[in-house]
mmCIF file of N, CA, C and O in Angstrom:
data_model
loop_
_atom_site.group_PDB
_atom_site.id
_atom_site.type_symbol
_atom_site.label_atom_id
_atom_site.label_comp_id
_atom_site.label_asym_id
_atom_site.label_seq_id
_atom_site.Cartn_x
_atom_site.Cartn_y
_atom_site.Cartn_z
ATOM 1 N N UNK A 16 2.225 4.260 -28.243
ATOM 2 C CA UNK A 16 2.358 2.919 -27.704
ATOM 3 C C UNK A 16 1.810 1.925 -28.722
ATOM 4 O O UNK A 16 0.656 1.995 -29.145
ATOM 5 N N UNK A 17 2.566 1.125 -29.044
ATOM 6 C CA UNK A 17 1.814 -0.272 -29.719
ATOM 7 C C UNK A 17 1.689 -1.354 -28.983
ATOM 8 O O UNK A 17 2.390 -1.660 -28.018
ATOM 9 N N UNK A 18 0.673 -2.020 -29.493
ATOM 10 C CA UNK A 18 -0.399 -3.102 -28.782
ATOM 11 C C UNK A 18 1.128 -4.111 -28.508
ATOM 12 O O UNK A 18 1.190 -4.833 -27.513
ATOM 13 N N UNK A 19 1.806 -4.067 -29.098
ATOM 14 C CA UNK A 19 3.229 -5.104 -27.926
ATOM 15 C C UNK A 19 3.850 -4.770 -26.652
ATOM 16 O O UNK A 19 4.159 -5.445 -25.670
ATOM 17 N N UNK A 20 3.989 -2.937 -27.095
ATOM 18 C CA UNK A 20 4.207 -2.357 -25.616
ATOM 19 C C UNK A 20 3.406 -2.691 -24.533
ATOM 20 O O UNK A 20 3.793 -3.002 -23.406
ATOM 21 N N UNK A 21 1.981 -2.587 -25.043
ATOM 22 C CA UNK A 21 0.548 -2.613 -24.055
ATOM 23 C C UNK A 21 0.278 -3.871 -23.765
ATOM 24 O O UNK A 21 -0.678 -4.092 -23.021
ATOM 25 N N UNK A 22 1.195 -5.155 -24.378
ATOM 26 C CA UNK A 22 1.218 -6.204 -23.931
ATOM 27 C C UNK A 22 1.960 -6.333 -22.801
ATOM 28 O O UNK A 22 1.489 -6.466 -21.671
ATOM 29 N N UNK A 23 3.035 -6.299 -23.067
ATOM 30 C CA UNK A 23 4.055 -6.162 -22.606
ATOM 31 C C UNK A 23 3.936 -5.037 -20.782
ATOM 32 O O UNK A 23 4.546 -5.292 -19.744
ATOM 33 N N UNK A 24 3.365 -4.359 -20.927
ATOM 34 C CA UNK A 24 3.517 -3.575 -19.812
ATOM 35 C C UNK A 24 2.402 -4.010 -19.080
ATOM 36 O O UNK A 24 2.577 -4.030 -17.861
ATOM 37 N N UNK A 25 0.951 -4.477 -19.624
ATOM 38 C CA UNK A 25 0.302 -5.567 -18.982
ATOM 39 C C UNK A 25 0.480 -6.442 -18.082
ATOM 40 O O UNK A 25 -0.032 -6.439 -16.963
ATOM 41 N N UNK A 26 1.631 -7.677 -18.785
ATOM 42 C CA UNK A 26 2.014 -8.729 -18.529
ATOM 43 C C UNK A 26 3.131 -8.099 -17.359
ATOM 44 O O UNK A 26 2.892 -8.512 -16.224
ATOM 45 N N UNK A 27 3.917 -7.475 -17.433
ATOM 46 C CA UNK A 27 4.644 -7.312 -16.228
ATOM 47 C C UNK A 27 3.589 -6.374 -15.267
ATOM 48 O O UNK A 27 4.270 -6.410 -14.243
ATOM 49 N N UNK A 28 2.570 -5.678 -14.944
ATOM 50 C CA UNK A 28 1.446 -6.026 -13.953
ATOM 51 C C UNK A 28 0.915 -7.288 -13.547
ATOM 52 O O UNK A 28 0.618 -7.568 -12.386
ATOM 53 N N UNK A 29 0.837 -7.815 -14.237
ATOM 54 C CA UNK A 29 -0.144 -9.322 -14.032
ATOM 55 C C UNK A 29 1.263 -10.370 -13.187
ATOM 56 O O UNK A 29 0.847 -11.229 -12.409
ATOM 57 N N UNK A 30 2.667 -10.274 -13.346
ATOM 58 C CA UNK A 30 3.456 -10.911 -12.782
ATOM 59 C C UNK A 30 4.077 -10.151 -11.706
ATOM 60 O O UNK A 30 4.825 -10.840 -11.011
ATOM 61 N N UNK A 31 3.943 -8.453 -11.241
ATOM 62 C CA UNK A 31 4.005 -7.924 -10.314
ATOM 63 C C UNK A 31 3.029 -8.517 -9.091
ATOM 64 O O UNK A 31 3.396 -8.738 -7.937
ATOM 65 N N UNK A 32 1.924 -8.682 -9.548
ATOM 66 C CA UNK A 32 0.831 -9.182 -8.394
ATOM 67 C C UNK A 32 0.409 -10.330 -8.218
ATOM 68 O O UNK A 32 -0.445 -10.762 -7.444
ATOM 69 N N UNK A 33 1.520 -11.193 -9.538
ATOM 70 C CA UNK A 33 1.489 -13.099 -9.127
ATOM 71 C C UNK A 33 2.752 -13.286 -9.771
ATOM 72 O O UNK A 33 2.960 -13.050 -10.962
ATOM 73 N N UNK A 34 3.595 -13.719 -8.945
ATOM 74 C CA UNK A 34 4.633 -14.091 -9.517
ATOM 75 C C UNK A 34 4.455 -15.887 -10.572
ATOM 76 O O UNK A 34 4.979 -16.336 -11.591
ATOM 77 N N UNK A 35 3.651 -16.281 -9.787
ATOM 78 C CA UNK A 35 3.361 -17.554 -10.062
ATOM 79 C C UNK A 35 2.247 -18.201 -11.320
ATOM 80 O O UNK A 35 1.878 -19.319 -11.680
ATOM 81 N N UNK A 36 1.895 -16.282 -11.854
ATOM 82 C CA UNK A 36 0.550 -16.423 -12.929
ATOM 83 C C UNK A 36 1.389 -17.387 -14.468
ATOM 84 O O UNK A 36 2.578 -17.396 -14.788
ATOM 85 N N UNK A 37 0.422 -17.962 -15.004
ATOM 86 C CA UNK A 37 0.849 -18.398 -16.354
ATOM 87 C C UNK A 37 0.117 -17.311 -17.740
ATOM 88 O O UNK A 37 -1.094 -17.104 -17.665
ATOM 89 N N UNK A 38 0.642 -16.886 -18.540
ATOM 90 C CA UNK A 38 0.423 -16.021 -18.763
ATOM 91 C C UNK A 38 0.451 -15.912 -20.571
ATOM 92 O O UNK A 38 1.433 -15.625 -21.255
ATOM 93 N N UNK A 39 -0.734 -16.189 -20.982
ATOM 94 C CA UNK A 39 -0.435 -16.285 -22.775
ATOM 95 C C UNK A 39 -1.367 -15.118 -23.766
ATOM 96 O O UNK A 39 -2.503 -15.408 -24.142
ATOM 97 N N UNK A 40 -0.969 -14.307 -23.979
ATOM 98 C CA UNK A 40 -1.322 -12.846 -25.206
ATOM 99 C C UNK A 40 -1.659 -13.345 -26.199
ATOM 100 O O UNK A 40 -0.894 -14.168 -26.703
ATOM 101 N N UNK A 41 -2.868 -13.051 -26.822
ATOM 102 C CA UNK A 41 -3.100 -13.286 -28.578
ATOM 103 C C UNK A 41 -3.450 -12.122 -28.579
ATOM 104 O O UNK A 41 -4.109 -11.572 -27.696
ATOM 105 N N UNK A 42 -2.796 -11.353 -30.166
ATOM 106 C CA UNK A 42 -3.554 -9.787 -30.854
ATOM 107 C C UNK A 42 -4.404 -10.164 -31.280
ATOM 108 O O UNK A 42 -4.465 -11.319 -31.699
ATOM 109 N N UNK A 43 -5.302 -9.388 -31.326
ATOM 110 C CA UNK A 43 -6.641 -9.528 -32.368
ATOM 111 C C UNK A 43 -6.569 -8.553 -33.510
ATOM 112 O O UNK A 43 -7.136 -8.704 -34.592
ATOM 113 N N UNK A 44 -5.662 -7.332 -33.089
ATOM 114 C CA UNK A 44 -5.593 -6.454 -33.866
ATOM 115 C C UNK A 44 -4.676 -5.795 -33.552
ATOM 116 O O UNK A 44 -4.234 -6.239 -32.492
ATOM 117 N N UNK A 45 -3.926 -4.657 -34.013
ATOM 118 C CA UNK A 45 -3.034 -4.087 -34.397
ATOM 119 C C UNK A 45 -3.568 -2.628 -32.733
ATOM 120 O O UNK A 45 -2.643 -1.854 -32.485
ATOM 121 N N UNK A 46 -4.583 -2.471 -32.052
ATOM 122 C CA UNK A 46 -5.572 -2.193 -31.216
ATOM 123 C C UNK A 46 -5.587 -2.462 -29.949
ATOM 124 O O UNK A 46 -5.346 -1.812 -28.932
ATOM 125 N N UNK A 47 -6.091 -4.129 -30.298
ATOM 126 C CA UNK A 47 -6.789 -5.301 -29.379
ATOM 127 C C UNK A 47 -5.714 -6.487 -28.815
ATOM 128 O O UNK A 47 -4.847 -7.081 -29.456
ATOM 129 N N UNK A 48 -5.948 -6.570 -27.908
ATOM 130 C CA UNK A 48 -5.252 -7.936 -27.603
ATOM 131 C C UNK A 48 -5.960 -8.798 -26.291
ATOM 132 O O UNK A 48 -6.847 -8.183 -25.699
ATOM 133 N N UNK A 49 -5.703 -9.876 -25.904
ATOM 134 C CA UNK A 49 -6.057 -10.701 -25.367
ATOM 135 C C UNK A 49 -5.334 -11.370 -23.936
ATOM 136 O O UNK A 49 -4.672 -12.370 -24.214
ATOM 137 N N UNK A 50 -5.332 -11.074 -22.707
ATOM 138 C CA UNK A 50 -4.345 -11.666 -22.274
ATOM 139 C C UNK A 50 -5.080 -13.280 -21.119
ATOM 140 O O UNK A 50 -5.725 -13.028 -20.101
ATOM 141 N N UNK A 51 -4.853 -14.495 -21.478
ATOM 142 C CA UNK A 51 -5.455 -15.433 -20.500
ATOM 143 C C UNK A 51 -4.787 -15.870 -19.074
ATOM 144 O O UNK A 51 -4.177 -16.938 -19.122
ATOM 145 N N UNK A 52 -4.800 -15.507 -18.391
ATOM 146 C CA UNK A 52 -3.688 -15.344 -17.166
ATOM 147 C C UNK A 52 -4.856 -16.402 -16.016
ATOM 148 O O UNK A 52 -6.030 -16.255 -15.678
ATOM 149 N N UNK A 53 -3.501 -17.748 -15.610
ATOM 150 C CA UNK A 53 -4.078 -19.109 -15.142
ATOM 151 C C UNK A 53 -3.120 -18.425 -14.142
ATOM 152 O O UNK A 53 -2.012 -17.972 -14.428
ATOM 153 N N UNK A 54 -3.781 -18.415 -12.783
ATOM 154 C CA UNK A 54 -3.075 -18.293 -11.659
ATOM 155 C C UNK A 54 -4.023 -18.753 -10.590
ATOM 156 O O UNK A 54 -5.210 -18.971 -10.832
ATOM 157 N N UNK A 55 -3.328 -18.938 -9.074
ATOM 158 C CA UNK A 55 -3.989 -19.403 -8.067
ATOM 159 C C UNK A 55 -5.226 -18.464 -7.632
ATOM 160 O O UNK A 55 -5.277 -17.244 -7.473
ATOM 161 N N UNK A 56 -6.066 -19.328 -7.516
ATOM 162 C CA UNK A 56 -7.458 -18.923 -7.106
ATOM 163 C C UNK A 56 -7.253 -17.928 -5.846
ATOM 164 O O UNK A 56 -8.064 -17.004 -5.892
ATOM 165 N N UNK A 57 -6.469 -17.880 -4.845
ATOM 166 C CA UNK A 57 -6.087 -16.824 -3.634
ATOM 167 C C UNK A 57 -5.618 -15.672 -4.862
ATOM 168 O O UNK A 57 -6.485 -14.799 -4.869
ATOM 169 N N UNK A 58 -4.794 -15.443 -5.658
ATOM 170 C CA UNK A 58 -4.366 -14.475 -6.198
ATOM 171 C C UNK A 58 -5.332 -13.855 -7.551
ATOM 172 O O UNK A 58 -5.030 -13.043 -8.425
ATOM 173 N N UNK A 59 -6.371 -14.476 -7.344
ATOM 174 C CA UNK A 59 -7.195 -14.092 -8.776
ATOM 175 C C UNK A 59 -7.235 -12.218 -8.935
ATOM 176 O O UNK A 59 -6.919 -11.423 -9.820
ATOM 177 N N UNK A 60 -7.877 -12.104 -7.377
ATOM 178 C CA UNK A 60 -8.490 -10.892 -7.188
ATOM 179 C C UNK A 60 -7.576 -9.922 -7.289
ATOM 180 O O UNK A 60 -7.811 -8.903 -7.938
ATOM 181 N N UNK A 61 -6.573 -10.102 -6.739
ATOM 182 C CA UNK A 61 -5.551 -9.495 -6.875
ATOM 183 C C UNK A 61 -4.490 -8.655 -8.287
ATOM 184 O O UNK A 61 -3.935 -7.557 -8.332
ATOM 185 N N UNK A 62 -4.560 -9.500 -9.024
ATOM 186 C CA UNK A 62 -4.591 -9.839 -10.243
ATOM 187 C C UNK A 62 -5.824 -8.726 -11.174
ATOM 188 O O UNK A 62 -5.629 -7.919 -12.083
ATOM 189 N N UNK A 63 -6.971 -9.102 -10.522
ATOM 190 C CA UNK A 63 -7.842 -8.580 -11.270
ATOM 191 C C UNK A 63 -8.036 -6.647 -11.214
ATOM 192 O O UNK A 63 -8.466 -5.871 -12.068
ATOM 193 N N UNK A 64 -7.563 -6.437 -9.977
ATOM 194 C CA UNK A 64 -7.451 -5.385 -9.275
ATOM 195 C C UNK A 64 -6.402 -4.155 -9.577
ATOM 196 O O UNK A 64 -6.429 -2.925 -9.521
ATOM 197 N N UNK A 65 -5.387 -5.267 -9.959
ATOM 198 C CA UNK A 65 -3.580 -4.597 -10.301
ATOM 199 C C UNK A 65 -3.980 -4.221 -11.481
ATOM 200 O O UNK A 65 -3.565 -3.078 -11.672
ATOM 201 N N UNK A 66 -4.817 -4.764 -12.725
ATOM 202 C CA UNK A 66 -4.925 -4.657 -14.049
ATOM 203 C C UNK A 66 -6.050 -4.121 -14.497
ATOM 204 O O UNK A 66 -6.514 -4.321 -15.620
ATOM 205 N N UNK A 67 -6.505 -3.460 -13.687
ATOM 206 C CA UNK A 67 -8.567 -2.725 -14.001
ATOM 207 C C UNK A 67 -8.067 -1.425 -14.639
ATOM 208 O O UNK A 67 -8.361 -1.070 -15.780
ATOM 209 N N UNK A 68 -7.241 -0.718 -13.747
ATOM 210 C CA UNK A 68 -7.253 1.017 -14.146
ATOM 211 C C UNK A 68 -6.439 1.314 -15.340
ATOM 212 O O UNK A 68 -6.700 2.013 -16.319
ATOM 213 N N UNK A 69 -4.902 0.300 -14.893
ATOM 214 C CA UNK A 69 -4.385 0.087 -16.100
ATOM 215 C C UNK A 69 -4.509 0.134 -17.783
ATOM 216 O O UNK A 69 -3.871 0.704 -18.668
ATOM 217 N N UNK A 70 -5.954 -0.990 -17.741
ATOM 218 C CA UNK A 70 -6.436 -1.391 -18.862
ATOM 219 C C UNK A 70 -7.262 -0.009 -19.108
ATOM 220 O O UNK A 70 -7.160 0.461 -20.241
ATOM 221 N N UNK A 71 -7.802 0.462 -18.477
ATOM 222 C CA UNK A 71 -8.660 1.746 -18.612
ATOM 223 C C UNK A 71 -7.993 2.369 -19.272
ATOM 224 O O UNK A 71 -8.192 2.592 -20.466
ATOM 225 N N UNK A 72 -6.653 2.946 -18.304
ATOM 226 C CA UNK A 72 -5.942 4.041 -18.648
ATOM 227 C C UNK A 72 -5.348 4.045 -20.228
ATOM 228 O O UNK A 72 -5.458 5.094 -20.861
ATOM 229 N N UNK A 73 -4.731 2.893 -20.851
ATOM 230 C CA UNK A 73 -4.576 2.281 -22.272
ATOM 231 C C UNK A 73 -5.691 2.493 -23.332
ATOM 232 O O UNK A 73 -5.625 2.716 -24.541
ATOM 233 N N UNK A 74 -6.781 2.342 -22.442
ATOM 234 C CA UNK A 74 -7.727 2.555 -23.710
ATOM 235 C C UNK A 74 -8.018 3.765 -23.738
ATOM 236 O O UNK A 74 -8.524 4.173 -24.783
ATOM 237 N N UNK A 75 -7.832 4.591 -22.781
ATOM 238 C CA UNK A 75 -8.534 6.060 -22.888
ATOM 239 C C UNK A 75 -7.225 6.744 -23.177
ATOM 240 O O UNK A 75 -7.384 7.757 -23.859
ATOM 241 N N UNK A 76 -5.912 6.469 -22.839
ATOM 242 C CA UNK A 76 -4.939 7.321 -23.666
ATOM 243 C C UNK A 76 -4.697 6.850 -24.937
ATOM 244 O O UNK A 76 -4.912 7.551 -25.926
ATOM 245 N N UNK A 77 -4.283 5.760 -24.998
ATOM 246 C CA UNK A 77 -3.502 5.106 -26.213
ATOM 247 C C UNK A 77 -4.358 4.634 -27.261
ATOM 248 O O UNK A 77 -3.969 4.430 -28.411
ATOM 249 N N UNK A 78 -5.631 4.449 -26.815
ATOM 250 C CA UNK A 78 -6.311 3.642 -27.560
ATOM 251 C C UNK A 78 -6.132 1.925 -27.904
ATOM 252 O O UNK A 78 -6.720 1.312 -28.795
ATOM 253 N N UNK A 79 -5.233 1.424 -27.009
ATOM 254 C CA UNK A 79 -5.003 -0.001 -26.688
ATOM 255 C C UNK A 79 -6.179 -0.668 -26.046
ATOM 256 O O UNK A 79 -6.728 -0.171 -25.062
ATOM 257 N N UNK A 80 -6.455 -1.462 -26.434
ATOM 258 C CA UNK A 80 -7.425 -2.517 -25.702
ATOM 259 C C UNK A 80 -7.084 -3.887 -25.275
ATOM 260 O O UNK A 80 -7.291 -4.956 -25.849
ATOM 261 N N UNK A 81 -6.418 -3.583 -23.944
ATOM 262 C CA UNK A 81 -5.816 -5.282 -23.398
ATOM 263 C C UNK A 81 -6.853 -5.603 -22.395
ATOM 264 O O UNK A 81 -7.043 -4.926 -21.384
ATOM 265 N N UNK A 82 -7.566 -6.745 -22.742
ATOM 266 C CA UNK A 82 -8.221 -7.253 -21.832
ATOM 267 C C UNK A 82 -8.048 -8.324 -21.327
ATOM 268 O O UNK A 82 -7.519 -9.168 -22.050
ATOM 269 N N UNK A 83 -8.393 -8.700 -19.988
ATOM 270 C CA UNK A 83 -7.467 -9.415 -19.275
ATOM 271 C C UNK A 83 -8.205 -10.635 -18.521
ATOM 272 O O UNK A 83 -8.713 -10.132 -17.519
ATOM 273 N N UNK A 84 -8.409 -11.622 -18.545
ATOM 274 C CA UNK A 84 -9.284 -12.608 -18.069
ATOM 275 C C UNK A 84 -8.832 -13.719 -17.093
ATOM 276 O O UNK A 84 -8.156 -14.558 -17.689
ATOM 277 N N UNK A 85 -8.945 -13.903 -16.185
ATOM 278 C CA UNK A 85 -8.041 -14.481 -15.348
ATOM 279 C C UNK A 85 -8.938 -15.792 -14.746
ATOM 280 O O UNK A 85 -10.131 -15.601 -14.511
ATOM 281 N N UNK A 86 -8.303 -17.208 -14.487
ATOM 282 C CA UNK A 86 -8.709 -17.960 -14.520
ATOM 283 C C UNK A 86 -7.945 -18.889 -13.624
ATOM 284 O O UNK A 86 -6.715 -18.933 -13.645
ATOM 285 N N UNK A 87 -8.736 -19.683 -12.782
ATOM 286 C CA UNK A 87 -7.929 -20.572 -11.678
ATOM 287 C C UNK A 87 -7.234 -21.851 -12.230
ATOM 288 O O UNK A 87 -7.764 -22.915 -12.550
ATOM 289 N N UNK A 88 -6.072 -21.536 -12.262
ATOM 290 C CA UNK A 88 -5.074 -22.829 -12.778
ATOM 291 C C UNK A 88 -5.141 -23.777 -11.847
ATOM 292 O O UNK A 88 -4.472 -24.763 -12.156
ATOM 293 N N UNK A 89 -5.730 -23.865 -10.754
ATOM 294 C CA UNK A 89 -6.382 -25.139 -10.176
ATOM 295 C C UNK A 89 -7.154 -25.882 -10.158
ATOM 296 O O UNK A 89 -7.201 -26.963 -9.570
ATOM 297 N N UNK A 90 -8.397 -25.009 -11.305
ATOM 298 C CA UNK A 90 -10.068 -25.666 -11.295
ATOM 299 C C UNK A 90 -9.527 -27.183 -11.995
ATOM 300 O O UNK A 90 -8.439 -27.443 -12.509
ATOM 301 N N UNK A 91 -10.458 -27.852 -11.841
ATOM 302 C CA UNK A 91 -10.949 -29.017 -12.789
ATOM 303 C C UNK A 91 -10.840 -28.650 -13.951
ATOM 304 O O UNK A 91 -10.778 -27.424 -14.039
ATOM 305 N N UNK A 92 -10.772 -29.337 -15.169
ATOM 306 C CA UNK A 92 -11.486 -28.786 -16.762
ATOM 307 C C UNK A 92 -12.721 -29.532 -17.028
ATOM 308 O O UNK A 92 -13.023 -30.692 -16.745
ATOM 309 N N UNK A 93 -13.390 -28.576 -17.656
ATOM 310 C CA UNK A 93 -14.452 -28.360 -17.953
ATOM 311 C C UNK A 93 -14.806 -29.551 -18.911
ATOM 312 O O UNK A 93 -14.184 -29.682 -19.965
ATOM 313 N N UNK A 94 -16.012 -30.601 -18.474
ATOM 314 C CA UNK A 94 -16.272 -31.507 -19.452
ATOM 315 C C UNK A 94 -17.343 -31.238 -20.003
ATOM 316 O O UNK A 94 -18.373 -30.986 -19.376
ATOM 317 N N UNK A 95 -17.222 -31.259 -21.581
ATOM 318 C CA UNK A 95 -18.543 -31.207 -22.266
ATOM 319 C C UNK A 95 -19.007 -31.878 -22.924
ATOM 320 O O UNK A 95 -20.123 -31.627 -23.377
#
């Protein structure tokens, strides 16, 4: 598997359990990748839940590391 597949098969989890998630991947490495997934605060958990074992299972077979951070596309932004 390469880290596009493991994107890729990620991202269609993360839109199985929100249709409505926004959803943007950066690699870090050829390894590693990044996924920032803005979806409704009711669907966070959900989300977070669909993509736990998954991500496990990638790193302990494949050696992929997609990690997945999910964030309420409703909050306020953050002033600093």
């Amino acid at each position: 598997m390469s880290i596009d597949d493991a994107i890729q098969k990620m991202t269609e989890i993360v839109q199985a359990a929100c249709a409505d998630a926004e959803i943007k991947a950066v690699k870090m490495s050829d390894e590693e990748a990044r996924l920032t997934v803005l979806a409704p605060a009711d669907d966070m958990q959900k989300i977070k839940d669909a993509t736990f074992m998954p991500a496990i299972e990638m790193l302990n077979s494949d050696g992929m590391d997609v990690q997945v951070f999910v964030y309420d596309k409703n909050a306020p932004p953050l002033k600093g």
